[in-house]
XYZ file of C-alpha atoms in Angstrom:
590
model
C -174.196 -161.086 75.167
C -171.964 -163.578 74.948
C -168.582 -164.618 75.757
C -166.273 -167.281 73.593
C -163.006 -168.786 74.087
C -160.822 -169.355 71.527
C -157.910 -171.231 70.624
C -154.719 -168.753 69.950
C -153.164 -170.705 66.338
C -149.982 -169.490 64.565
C -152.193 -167.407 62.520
C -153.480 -165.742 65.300
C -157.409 -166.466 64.241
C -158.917 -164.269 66.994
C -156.950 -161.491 65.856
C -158.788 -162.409 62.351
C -162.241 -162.585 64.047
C -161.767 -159.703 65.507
C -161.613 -157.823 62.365
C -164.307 -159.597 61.122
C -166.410 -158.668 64.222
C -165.734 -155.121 63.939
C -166.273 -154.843 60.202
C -169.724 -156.187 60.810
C -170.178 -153.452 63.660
C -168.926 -150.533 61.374
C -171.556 -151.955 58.091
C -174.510 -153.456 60.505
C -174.171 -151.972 64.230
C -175.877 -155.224 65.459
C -172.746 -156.372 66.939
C -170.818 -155.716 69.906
C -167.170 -156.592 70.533
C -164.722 -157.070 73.567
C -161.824 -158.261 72.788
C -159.573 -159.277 76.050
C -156.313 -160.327 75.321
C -154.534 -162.604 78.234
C -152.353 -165.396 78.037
C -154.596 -168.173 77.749
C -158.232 -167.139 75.839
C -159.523 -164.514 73.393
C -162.808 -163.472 74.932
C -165.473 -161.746 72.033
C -169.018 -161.456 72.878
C -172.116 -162.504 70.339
C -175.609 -161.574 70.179
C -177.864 -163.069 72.451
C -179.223 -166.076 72.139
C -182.530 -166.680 70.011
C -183.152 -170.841 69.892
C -181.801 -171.589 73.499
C -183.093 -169.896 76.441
C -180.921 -171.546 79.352
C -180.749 -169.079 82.509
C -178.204 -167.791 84.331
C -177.951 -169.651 88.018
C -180.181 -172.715 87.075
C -178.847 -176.639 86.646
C -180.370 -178.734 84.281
C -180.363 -181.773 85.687
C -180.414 -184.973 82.189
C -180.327 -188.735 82.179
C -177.725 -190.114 80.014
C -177.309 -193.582 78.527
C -175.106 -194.903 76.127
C -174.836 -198.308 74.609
C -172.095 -199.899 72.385
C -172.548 -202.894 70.187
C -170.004 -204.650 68.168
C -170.872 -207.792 65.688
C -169.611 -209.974 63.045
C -171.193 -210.238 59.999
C -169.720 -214.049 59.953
C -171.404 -214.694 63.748
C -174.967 -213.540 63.670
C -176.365 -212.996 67.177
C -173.444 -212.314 68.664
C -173.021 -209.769 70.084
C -170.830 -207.757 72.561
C -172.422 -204.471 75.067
C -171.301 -202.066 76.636
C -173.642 -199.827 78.643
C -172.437 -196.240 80.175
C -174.900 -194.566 82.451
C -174.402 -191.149 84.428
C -176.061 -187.895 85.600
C -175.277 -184.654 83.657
C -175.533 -181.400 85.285
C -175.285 -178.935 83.280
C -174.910 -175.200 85.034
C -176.115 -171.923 83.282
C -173.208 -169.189 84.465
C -172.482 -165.419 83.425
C -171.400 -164.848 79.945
C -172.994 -167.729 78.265
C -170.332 -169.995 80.027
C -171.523 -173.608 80.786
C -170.416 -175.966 83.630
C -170.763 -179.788 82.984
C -170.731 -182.169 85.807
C -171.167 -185.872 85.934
C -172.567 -187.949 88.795
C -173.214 -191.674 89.458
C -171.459 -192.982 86.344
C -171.571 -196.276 85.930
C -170.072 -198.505 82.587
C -171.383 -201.967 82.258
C -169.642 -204.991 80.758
C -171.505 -207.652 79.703
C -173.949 -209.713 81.795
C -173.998 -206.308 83.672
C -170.993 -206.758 85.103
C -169.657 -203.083 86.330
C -166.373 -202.017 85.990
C -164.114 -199.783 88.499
C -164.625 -196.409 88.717
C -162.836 -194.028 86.321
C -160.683 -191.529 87.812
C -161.599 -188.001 87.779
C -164.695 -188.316 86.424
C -166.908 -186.196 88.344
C -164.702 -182.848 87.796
C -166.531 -180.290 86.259
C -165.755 -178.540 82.604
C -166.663 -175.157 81.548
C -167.705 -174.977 78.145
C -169.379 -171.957 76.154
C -172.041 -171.882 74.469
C -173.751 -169.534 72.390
C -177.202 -169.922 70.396
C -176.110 -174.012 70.055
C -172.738 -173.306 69.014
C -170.197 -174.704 71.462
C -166.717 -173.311 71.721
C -163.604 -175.741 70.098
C -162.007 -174.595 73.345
C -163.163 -175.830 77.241
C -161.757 -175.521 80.542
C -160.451 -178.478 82.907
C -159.787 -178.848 86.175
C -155.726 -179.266 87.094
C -154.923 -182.344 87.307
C -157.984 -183.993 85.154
C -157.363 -187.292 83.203
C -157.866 -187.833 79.422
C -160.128 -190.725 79.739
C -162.236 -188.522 81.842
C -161.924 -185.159 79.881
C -162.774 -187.519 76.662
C -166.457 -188.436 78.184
C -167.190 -185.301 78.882
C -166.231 -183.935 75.754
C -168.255 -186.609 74.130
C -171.222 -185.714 76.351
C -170.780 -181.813 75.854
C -171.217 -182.882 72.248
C -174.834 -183.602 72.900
C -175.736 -180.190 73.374
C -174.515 -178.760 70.183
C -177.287 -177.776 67.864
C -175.728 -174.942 65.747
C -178.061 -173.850 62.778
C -176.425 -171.540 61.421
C -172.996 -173.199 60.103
C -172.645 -175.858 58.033
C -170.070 -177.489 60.303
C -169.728 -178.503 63.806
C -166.558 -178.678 65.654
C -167.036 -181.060 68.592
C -165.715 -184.714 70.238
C -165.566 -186.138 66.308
C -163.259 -183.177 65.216
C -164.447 -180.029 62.476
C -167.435 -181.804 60.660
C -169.216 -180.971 57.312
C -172.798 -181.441 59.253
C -176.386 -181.360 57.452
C -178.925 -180.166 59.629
C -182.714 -179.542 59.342
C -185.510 -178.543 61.804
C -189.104 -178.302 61.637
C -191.645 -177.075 64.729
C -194.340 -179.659 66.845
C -196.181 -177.265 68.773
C -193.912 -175.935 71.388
C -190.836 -178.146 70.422
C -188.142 -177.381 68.059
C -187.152 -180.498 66.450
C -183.406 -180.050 64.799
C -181.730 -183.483 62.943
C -178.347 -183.474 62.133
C -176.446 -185.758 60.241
C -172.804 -186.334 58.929
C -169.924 -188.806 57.520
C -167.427 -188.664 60.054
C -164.735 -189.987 57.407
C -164.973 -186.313 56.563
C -163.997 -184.823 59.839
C -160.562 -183.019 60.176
C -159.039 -183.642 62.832
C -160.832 -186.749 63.884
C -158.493 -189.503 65.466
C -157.444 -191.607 62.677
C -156.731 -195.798 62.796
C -153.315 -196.249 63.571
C -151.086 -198.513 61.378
C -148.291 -200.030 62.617
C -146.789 -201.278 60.251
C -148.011 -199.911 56.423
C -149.757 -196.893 55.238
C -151.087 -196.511 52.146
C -153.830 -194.276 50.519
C -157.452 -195.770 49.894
C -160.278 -194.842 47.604
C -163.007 -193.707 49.778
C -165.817 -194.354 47.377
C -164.181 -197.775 46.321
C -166.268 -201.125 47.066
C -163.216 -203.192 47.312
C -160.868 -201.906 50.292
C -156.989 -202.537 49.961
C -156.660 -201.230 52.939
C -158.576 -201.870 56.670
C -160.799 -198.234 57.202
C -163.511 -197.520 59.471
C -166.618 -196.128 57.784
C -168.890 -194.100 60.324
C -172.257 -192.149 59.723
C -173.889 -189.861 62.326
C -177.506 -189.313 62.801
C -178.974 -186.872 65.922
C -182.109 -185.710 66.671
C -182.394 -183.036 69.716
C -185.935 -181.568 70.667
C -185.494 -178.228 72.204
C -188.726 -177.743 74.517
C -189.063 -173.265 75.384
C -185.750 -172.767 74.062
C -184.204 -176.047 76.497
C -182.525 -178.978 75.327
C -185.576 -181.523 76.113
C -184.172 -184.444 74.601
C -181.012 -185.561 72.105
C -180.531 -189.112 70.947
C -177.740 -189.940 68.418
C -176.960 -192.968 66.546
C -173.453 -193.385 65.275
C -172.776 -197.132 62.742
C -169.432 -197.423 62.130
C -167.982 -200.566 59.885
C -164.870 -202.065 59.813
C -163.843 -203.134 56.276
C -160.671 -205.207 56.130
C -159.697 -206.787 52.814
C -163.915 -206.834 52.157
C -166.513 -206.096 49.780
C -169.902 -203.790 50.675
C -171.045 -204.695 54.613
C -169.148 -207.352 55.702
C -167.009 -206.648 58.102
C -167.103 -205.625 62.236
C -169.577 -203.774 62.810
C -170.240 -201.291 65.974
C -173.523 -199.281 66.681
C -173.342 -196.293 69.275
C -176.669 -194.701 70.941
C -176.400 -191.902 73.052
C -179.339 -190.593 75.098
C -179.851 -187.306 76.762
C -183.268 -186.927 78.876
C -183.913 -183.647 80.889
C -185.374 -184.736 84.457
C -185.467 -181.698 86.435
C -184.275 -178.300 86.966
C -182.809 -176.388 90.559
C -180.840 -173.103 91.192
C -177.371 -173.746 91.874
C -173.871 -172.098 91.201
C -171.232 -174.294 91.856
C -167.555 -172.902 92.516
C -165.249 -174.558 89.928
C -161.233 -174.273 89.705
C -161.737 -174.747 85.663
C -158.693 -172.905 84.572
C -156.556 -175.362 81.812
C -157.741 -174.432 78.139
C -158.262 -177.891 76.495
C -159.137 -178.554 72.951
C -163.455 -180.261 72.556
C -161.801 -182.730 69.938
C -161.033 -186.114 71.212
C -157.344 -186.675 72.249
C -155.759 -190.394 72.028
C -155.058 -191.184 76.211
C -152.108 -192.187 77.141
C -151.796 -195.961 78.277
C -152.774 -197.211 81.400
C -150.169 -199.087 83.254
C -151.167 -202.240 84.770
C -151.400 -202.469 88.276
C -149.633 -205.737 89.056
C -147.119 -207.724 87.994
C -147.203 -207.869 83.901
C -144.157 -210.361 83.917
C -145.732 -213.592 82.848
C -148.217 -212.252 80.403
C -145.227 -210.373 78.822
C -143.002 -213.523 78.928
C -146.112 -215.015 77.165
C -146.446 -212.510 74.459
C -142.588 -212.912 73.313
C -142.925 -216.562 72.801
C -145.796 -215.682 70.745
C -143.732 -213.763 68.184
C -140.620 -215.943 68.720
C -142.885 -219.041 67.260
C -143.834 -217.382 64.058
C -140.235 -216.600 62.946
C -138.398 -219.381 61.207
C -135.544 -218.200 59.576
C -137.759 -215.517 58.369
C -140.852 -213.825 59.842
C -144.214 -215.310 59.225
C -147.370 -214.586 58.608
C -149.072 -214.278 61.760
C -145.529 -212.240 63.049
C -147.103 -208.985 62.359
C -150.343 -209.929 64.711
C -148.041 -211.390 67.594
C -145.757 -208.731 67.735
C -148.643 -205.531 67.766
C -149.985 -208.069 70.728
C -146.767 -207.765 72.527
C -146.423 -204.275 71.903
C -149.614 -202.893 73.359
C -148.661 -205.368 76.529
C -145.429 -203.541 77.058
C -147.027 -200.703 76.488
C -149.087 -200.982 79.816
C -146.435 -202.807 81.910
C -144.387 -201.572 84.674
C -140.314 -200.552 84.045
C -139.609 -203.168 87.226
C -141.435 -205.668 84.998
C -139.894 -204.658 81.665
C -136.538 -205.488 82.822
C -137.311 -208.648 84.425
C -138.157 -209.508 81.298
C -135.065 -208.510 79.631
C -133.313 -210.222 82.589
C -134.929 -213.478 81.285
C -134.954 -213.041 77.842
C -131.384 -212.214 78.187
C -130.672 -215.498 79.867
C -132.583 -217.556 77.418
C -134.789 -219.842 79.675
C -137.977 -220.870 77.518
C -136.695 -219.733 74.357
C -135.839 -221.807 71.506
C -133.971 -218.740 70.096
C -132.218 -216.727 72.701
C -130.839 -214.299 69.722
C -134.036 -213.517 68.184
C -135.890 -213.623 71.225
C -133.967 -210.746 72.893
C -134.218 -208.864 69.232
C -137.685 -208.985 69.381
C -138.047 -207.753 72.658
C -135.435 -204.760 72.046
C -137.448 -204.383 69.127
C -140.911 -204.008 71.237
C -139.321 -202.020 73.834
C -138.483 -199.283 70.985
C -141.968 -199.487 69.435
C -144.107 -199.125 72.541
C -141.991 -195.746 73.000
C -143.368 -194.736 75.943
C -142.239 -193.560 79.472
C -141.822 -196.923 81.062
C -139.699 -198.115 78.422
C -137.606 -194.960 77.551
C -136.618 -195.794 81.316
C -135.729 -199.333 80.469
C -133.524 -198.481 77.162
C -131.786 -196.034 79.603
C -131.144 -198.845 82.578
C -129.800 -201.137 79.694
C -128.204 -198.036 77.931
C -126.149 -197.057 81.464
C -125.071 -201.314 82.392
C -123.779 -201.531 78.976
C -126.165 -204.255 78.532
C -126.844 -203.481 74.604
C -124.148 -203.907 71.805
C -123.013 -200.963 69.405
C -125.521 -201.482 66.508
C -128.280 -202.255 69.480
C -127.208 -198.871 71.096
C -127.615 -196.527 68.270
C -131.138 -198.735 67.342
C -131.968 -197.370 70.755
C -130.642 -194.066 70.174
C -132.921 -193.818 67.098
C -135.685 -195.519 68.040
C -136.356 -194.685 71.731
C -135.265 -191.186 71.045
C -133.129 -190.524 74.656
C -129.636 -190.782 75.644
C -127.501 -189.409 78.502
C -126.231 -185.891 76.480
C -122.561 -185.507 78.475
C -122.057 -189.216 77.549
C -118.356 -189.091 75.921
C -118.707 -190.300 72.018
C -122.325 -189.936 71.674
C -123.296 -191.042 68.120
C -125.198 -188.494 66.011
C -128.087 -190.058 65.839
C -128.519 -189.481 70.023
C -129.325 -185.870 69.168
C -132.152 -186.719 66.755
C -133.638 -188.968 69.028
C -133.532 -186.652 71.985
C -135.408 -183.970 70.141
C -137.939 -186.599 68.868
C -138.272 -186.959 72.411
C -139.004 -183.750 73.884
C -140.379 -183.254 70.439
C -143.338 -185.966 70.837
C -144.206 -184.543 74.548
C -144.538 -181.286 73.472
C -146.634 -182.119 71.326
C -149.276 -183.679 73.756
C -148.552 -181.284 76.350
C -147.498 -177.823 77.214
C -144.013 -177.334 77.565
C -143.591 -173.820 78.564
C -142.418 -173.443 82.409
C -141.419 -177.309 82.169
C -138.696 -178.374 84.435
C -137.279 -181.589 82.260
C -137.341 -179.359 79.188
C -135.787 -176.537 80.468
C -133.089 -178.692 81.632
C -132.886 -180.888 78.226
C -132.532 -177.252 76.373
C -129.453 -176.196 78.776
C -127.959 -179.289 77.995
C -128.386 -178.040 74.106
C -127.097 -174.968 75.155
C -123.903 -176.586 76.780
C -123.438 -178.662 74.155
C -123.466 -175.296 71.328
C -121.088 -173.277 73.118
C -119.931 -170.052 71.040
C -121.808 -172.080 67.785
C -118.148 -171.637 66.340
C -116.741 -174.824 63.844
C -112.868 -175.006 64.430
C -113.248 -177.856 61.854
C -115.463 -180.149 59.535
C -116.549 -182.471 62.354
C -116.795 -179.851 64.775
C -119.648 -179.136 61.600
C -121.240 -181.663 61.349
C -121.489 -182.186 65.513
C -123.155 -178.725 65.629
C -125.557 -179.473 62.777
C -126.669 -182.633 64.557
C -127.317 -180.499 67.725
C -129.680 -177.990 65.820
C -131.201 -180.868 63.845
C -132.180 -182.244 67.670
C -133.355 -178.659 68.606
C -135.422 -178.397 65.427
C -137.173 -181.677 66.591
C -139.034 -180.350 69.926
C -140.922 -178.280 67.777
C -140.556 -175.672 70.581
C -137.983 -173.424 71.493
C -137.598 -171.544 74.936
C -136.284 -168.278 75.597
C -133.005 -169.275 76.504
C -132.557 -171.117 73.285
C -133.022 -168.620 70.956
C -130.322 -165.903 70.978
C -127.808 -169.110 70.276
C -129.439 -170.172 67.299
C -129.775 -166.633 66.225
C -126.764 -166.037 66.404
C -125.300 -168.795 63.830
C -127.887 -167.891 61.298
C -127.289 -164.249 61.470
C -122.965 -165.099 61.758
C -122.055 -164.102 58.143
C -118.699 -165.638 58.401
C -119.877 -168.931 59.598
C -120.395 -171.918 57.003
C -123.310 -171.126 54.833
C -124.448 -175.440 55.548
C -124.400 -174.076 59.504
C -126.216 -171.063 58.823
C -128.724 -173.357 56.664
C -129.369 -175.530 59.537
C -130.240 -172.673 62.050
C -132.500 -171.664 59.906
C -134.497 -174.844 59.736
C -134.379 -175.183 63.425
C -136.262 -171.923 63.182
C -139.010 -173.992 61.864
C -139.734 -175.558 65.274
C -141.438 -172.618 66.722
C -141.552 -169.974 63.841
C -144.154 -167.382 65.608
C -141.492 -166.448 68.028
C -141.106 -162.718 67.029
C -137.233 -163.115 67.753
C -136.982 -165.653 65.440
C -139.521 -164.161 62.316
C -137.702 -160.683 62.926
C -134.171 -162.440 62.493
C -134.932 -164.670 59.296
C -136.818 -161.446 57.805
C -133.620 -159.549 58.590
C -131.174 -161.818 56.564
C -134.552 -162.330 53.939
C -134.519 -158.484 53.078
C -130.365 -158.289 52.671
C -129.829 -158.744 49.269
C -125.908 -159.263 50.147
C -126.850 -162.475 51.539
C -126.390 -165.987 49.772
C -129.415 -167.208 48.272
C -129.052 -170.288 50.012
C -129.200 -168.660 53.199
C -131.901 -166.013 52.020
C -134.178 -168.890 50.567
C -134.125 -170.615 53.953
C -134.805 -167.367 55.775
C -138.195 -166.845 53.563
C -139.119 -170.521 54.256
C -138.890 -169.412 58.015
C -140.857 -166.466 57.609
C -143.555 -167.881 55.574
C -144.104 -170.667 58.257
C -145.694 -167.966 60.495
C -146.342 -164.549 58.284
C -148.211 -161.423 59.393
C -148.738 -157.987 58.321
C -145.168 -156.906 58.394
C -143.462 -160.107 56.773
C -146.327 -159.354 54.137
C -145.307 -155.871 53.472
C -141.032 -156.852 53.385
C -142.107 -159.557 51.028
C -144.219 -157.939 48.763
C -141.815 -154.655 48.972
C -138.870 -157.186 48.288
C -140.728 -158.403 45.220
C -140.836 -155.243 44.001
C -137.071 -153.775 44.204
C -135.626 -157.431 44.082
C -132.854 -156.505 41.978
C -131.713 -160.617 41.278
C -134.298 -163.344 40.280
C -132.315 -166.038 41.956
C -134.697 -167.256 44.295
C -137.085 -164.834 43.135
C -139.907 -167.025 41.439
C -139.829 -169.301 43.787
C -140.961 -166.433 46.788
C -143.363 -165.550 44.645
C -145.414 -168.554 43.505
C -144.877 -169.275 47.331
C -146.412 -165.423 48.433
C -149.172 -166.299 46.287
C -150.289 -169.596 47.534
C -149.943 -168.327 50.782
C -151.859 -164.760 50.513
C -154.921 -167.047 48.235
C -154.341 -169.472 51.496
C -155.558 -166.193 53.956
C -157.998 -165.322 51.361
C -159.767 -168.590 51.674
C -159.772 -169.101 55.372
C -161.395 -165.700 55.847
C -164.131 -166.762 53.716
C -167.316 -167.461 55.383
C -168.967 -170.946 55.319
């Protein structure tokens, strides 16, 4: 048998599986289920495994080597390496769990030139793994870094040989994947191949500064895209990963025709040296997504003050009285500088940027760095904007560009411009959505702040309005609510006295967590009284539908039925539809 974890989604998909799992039982009897429901994983088991005979107590000790190359098309022979080496242990425990360690890894520059040692690197995962399906869910240790968690998700990848689904959810994202496999002797051979322009999920190029769509099958690109094709093949000696080598060709196609471009070739190899009984004690207890996650930006170690000083004159060159052409290229340069400086060095900078030493422009120079400071957006230079913010360093239409862009301001600050409480939740908004943010101190405190600034949720006038609507707008933009939260905003929607554009925007706010029971019960409440305005009800099903289950499925579809006004009506059910053909589909299977 065997054991998965899975990720718990709005729609609750384990809940789903486990239908699915015990419909098969009831029709088939071939499968077993044990559902364990806890706070952090949904635990089913599988039939045993039939391709993959790892056992229980053993390491597997592998060689891996990986080598980048990047080229021009317009410099032939040159050519830029990067070589990764390491030792992968890989652990069979109970329940067809998995632990990966790495040892001895070593990346290599050019001219073998080795580079420092990455932090974390050699703490273990727990992965599980199932016939050659891996999990979309691992475990980390506390305290594990991205850059670290992304290698090993890249080199748990490896491993994944699943046969019988025609996609693969690994480091890349959910891929459409072709695979084949054919016997030599004693040796499963398995090749898998895929366009990884087709994974969901897959980290995307980031554009700065324009987005537009593209024509995947065009020749001519309007727009820069990375092209990248996959090809693995894995021999699986008496039911062991023997041997995996994957080739990945991506090309980089700005403003080009057919294959001229940047080009960058990947090869990953996996070689199994030895085996040994072990069972190593691991504190793997953080459920992290197997998909690649952007890291967050190193900061530089030492003083960033001359480079950044550097960077701004850079920009400040290429704008005459209007921006030129290379402006764009300068000032993503000084952006991704900031980005990895220090806040002592950020407003040193400011400090002489401010004072207009070395600058032909001291105006536009000190725009352009407010400017950077609001684009790099990250810790370090929220800090900054709030130094300048508290000195009064920053004029009025500079403030509430900080207030916008920078997303933070000091909340009892007397006269605090709407806009503040956007960018606050943006804020809190944009963490919570890299990171947990249950149990967390700074949010906790940011919501009682909220909750301060609410009060009874009562208008005395239009302004007092407007202030209040600002304040749920900013809630609605963590895109998660806590406990203490809730009963305020509940209470405005549900307040049938209050303004119906007040009750409107607690109801949106609903929208930033919309599986809280609290919240579906409430919306559903006002949804089903017909006595309502259909303003208000119409928001309340928009609420509901963001997160349905079995009994907002039954009110609607009873509520359909008795619905005694068709204000509203068609529009809850063309939406009903779409969403119950929506379920329909995902419970499909592949």
């Amino acid at each position: 048998c065997c054991a998965t974890m899975g990720r718990r989604g709005p729609f609750r998909w384990g809940l789903a599986l486990a239908v699915v799992l015990v419909a098969q039982h009831t029709l088939a009897g071939d499968v077993r289920l044990y559902l364990e429901d806890t706070t952090q994983f949904n635990i089913f088991f599988f039939p045993a495994s039939q391709h993959f005979k790892y056992a229980e107590g053993t390491t597997y000790k592998y060689n891996y080597e990986g080598k980048i190359d990047i080229t021009l098309s317009s410099a032939e022979g040159q050519v830029t390496s990067t070589d990764i080496k390491a030792v992968v242990l890989l652990t069979q425990q109970a329940e067809c769990n998995l632990v990966l360690r790495l040892q001895n890894v070593q990346v290599l520059g050019a001219n073998g030139k080795k580079y420092g040692h990455i932090p974390d690197v050699e703490k273990p995962i727990r992965l599980n793994f199932h016939d050659g399906h891996i999990e979309d869910s691992i475990c980390v240790e506390p305290g594990d870094s991205q850059n670290s968690i992304n290698i090993k998700r890249a080199i748990a990848s490896l491993f994944q040989a699943n046969l019988k689904n025609s996609y693969e959810t690994d480091v890349f994202g959910v891929c459409p994947t072709e695979t084949a496999q054919h016997k030599e002797g004693n040796v499963l051979v398995i090749q898998k191949s895929r366009n990884l322009n087709k994974c969901a999920y897959r980290e995307t190029l980031r554009q700065d500064f324009f987005s537009t769509t593209f024509n995947l099958n065009s020749e001519i690109k309007s727009s820069p895209i990375l092209n990248g094709d996959y090809n693995a093949n894995l021999r699986v000696k008496n039911g062991i990963l023997d041997q995996a080598n994957v080739i990945e060709n991506y090309l980089y196609t700005p403003f080009s025709v057919g294959k001229n471009g940047a080009k960058a070739q990947v090869v990953s190899k996996l070689q199994l040296t030895g085996t040994s009984k072990d069972n190593p004690k691991i504190q793997c207890n953080q459920p992290r997504s197997i998909i690649f996650e952007v890291p967050h930006p190193v900061i530089a170690p030492t003083s960033n003050v001359n480079t950044i000083l550097n960077a701004v004159k850079e920009v400040v060159k290429t704008i005459d009285v209007v921006v030129g052409e290379q402006t764009a290229k300068e000032f993503f340069t000084l952006i991704k500088i900031v980005r990895a400086s220090k806040k002592v060095d950020l407003l040193a900078v400011y400090n002489q940027v401010k004072s207009g030493v070395g600058f032909g422009d001291k105006q536009v120079a000190k725009k352009t760095y407010l400017d950077a400071l609001l684009a790099a957006g990250n810790g370090e230079t929220i800090e900054v904007a709030i130094t300048l913010l508290k000195n009064n360093e920053l004029n009025e239409i500079e403030k509430k560009l900080v207030y916008i862009g920078l997303s933070l301001a000091l909340l009892g600050q007397r006269g605090l411009p709407y806009e503040a409480y956007l960018g606050i939740g943006n804020l809190a908004g944009r963490y919570c959505s890299q990171h947990s943010c249950q149990n967390v101190d700074a949010v906790n405190r940011l919501t009682q702040k909220f909750i301060q600034l609410l009060s009874d949720g009562k208008a005395a006038d239009r302004n007092e309005e407007n202030q209040i609507i600002y304040i749920l707008k900013g809630l609605a933009n963590f895109r998660y609510l806590s406990d203490a939260i809730l009963q305020k905003i509940i209470a405005i929607a549900q307040d049938k006295k209050a303004p119906n554009r007040l009750r409107a925007a607690a109801l949106e706010t609903y929208l930033a967590d919309p599986c809280k029971d609290k919240l579906r019960d409430s919306a559903l409440n006002i949804l089903q009284d017909i006595q309502q305005d259909s303003e208000v009800r119409i928001k309340a099903y928009l609420a509901v539908a963001q997160c349905p289950n079995a009994k907002v499925g039954n009110a609607v579809k009873a509520l359909l039925e008795k619905e005694p006004s068709y204000q509203g009506k068609h529009k809850r059910i063309r939406n009903f539809r779409n969403i119950y053909c929506t379920r329909r589909a995902f419970r499909q299977p592949n």
